[in-house]
PDB file of C-alpha atoms in Angstrom:
ATOM      1  CA  ARG A   1       0.075   0.286   0.422  1.00  0.00           C
ATOM      2  CA  ARG A   2       0.970   3.311  -1.284  1.00  0.00           C
ATOM      3  CA  ILE A   3       0.536   6.558   0.961  1.00  0.00           C
ATOM      4  CA  ARG A   4       0.276   9.386  -1.674  1.00  0.00           C
ATOM      5  CA  ILE A   5       2.109  12.165  -0.377  1.00  0.00           C
ATOM      6  CA  ASP A   6      -0.507  15.406  -1.086  1.00  0.00           C
ATOM      7  CA  ASN A   7      -2.347  13.079   1.448  1.00  0.00           C
ATOM      8  CA  ILE A   8      -0.762  13.276   4.566  1.00  0.00           C
ATOM      9  CA  ALA A   9      -1.269  16.321   7.002  1.00  0.00           C
ATOM     10  CA  LYS A  10       1.652  18.774   7.239  1.00  0.00           C
ATOM     11  CA  VAL A  11       3.357  19.885  11.282  1.00  0.00           C
ATOM     12  CA  PRO A  12       2.932  23.538  11.326  1.00  0.00           C
ATOM     13  CA  VAL A  13       4.555  23.371  14.292  1.00  0.00           C
ATOM     14  CA  GLN A  14       8.150  21.489  15.364  1.00  0.00           C
ATOM     15  CA  ILE A  15       8.363  20.599  19.274  1.00  0.00           C
ATOM     16  CA  PRO A  16      12.258  19.932  20.058  1.00  0.00           C
ATOM     17  CA  ALA A  17      13.309  16.796  21.158  1.00  0.00           C
ATOM     18  CA  THR A  18      14.652  16.210  25.034  1.00  0.00           C
ATOM     19  CA  LEU A  19      18.887  17.004  23.872  1.00  0.00           C
ATOM     20  CA  GLU A  20      17.008  20.147  22.445  1.00  0.00           C
ATOM     21  CA  THR A  21      14.913  21.261  25.357  1.00  0.00           C
ATOM     22  CA  SER A  22      18.369  20.468  27.200  1.00  0.00           C
ATOM     23  CA  ILE A  23      20.616  22.441  25.452  1.00  0.00           C
ATOM     24  CA  LEU A  24      18.332  25.718  24.541  1.00  0.00           C
ATOM     25  CA  ARG A  25      17.167  26.113  27.345  1.00  0.00           C
ATOM     26  CA  GLU A  26      21.273  26.588  28.665  1.00  0.00           C
ATOM     27  CA  LEU A  27      20.989  28.556  25.352  1.00  0.00           C
ATOM     28  CA  ALA A  28      18.587  30.839  27.169  1.00  0.00           C
ATOM     29  CA  ALA A  29      20.460  32.372  30.045  1.00  0.00           C
ATOM     30  CA  CYS A  30      23.689  33.294  27.812  1.00  0.00           C
ATOM     31  CA  ARG A  31      25.487  32.545  25.073  1.00  0.00           C
ATOM     32  CA  LEU A  32      27.721  29.303  25.073  1.00  0.00           C
ATOM     33  CA  SER A  33      30.615  26.917  23.589  1.00  0.00           C
ATOM     34  CA  PRO A  34      29.852  23.598  22.239  1.00  0.00           C
ATOM     35  CA  SER A  35      32.150  22.106  24.789  1.00  0.00           C
ATOM     36  CA  VAL A  36      30.784  23.733  28.078  1.00  0.00           C
ATOM     37  CA  ILE A  37      26.908  22.855  27.652  1.00  0.00           C
ATOM     38  CA  SER A  38      28.363  19.341  26.323  1.00  0.00           C
ATOM     39  CA  ASP A  39      29.937  19.755  30.084  1.00  0.00           C
ATOM     40  CA  ARG A  40      27.006  20.897  31.733  1.00  0.00           C
ATOM     41  CA  LEU A  41      24.769  18.662  30.065  1.00  0.00           C
ATOM     42  CA  HIS A  42      27.327  15.062  30.844  1.00  0.00           C
ATOM     43  CA  LYS A  43      26.866  14.601  26.849  1.00  0.00           C
ATOM     44  CA  ASP A  44      29.357  13.926  24.123  1.00  0.00           C
ATOM     45  CA  ARG A  45      30.825  17.372  22.372  1.00  0.00           C
ATOM     46  CA  GLY A  46      30.458  15.686  18.737  1.00  0.00           C
ATOM     47  CA  LEU A  47      26.965  14.888  19.783  1.00  0.00           C
ATOM     48  CA  THR A  48      26.375  18.263  21.191  1.00  0.00           C
ATOM     49  CA  THR A  49      28.104  20.146  17.864  1.00  0.00           C
ATOM     50  CA  ARG A  50      25.830  17.963  15.899  1.00  0.00           C
ATOM     51  CA  THR A  51      22.533  18.807  17.743  1.00  0.00           C
ATOM     52  CA  LEU A  52      23.902  22.446  17.502  1.00  0.00           C
ATOM     53  CA  LYS A  53      23.839  22.366  13.501  1.00  0.00           C
ATOM     54  CA  LYS A  54      20.279  21.069  13.408  1.00  0.00           C
ATOM     55  CA  LEU A  55      19.455  23.383  15.820  1.00  0.00           C
ATOM     56  CA  MET A  56      21.055  26.316  13.469  1.00  0.00           C
ATOM     57  CA  MET A  57      19.042  24.536  10.518  1.00  0.00           C
ATOM     58  CA  LYS A  58      15.754  25.140  12.625  1.00  0.00           C
ATOM     59  CA  ASP A  59      16.983  28.570  13.399  1.00  0.00           C
ATOM     60  CA  TRP A  60      16.557  28.156  16.287  1.00  0.00           C
ATOM     61  CA  VAL A  61      19.734  29.406  17.148  1.00  0.00           C
ATOM     62  CA  GLY A  62      22.733  31.108  16.004  1.00  0.00           C
ATOM     63  CA  ARG A  63      26.556  31.539  15.955  1.00  0.00           C
ATOM     64  CA  ILE A  64      28.793  34.239  17.308  1.00  0.00           C
ATOM     65  CA  GLY A  65      32.691  33.315  15.620  1.00  0.00           C
ATOM     66  CA  GLU A  66      34.472  30.371  14.120  1.00  0.00           C
ATOM     67  CA  GLY A  67      36.152  27.465  14.960  1.00  0.00           C
ATOM     68  CA  LYS A  68      36.859  27.228  18.789  1.00  0.00           C
ATOM     69  CA  ARG A  69      35.770  30.407  19.404  1.00  0.00           C
ATOM     70  CA  ALA A  70      32.358  30.107  18.367  1.00  0.00           C
ATOM     71  CA  TYR A  71      29.026  30.753  20.415  1.00  0.00           C
ATOM     72  CA  TYR A  72      25.676  29.725  20.150  1.00  0.00           C
ATOM     73  CA  PHE A  73      22.552  31.754  21.684  1.00  0.00           C
ATOM     74  CA  ILE A  74      18.998  30.842  21.544  1.00  0.00           C
ATOM     75  CA  THR A  75      17.095  33.138  19.043  1.00  0.00           C
ATOM     76  CA  ALA A  76      13.673  33.676  18.956  1.00  0.00           C
ATOM     77  CA  LYS A  77      12.205  30.751  17.200  1.00  0.00           C
ATOM     78  CA  GLY A  78      13.945  29.040  19.545  1.00  0.00           C
ATOM     79  CA  GLU A  79      13.083  30.943  22.402  1.00  0.00           C
ATOM     80  CA  ALA A  80       8.880  30.009  21.403  1.00  0.00           C
ATOM     81  CA  ALA A  81      10.197  26.443  20.852  1.00  0.00           C
ATOM     82  CA  ILE A  82      11.143  26.459  24.683  1.00  0.00           C
ATOM     83  CA  ARG A  83       7.237  28.109  25.311  1.00  0.00           C
ATOM     84  CA  ARG A  84       5.601  25.204  23.526  1.00  0.00           C
ATOM     85  CA  THR A  85       7.556  21.962  25.135  1.00  0.00           C
ATOM     86  CA  ARG A  86       6.375  23.694  28.717  1.00  0.00           C
ATOM     87  CA  ASP A  87       2.810  24.124  26.742  1.00  0.00           C
ATOM     88  CA  SER A  88       2.839  20.918  25.274  1.00  0.00           C
TER      89      SER A  88
END
């Protein structure tokens, strides 16, 4: 049985996953580097960096600087995503 693409309902609002929510809550306080975030959450730095890149693609997080001097901050869309998790 095949599902036609035009029959699938589009999801208008995305709700962040557990790790994404934790990262967004950390960034709500101040801008942080990936290593600081991973230390606070007790997660692998690679996993944290990949998740930050996904959050940047969703425009929930922004980045200042490059390489080892990169700091991430939460955007207005990211703050709205945190509010959606509290409401659900």
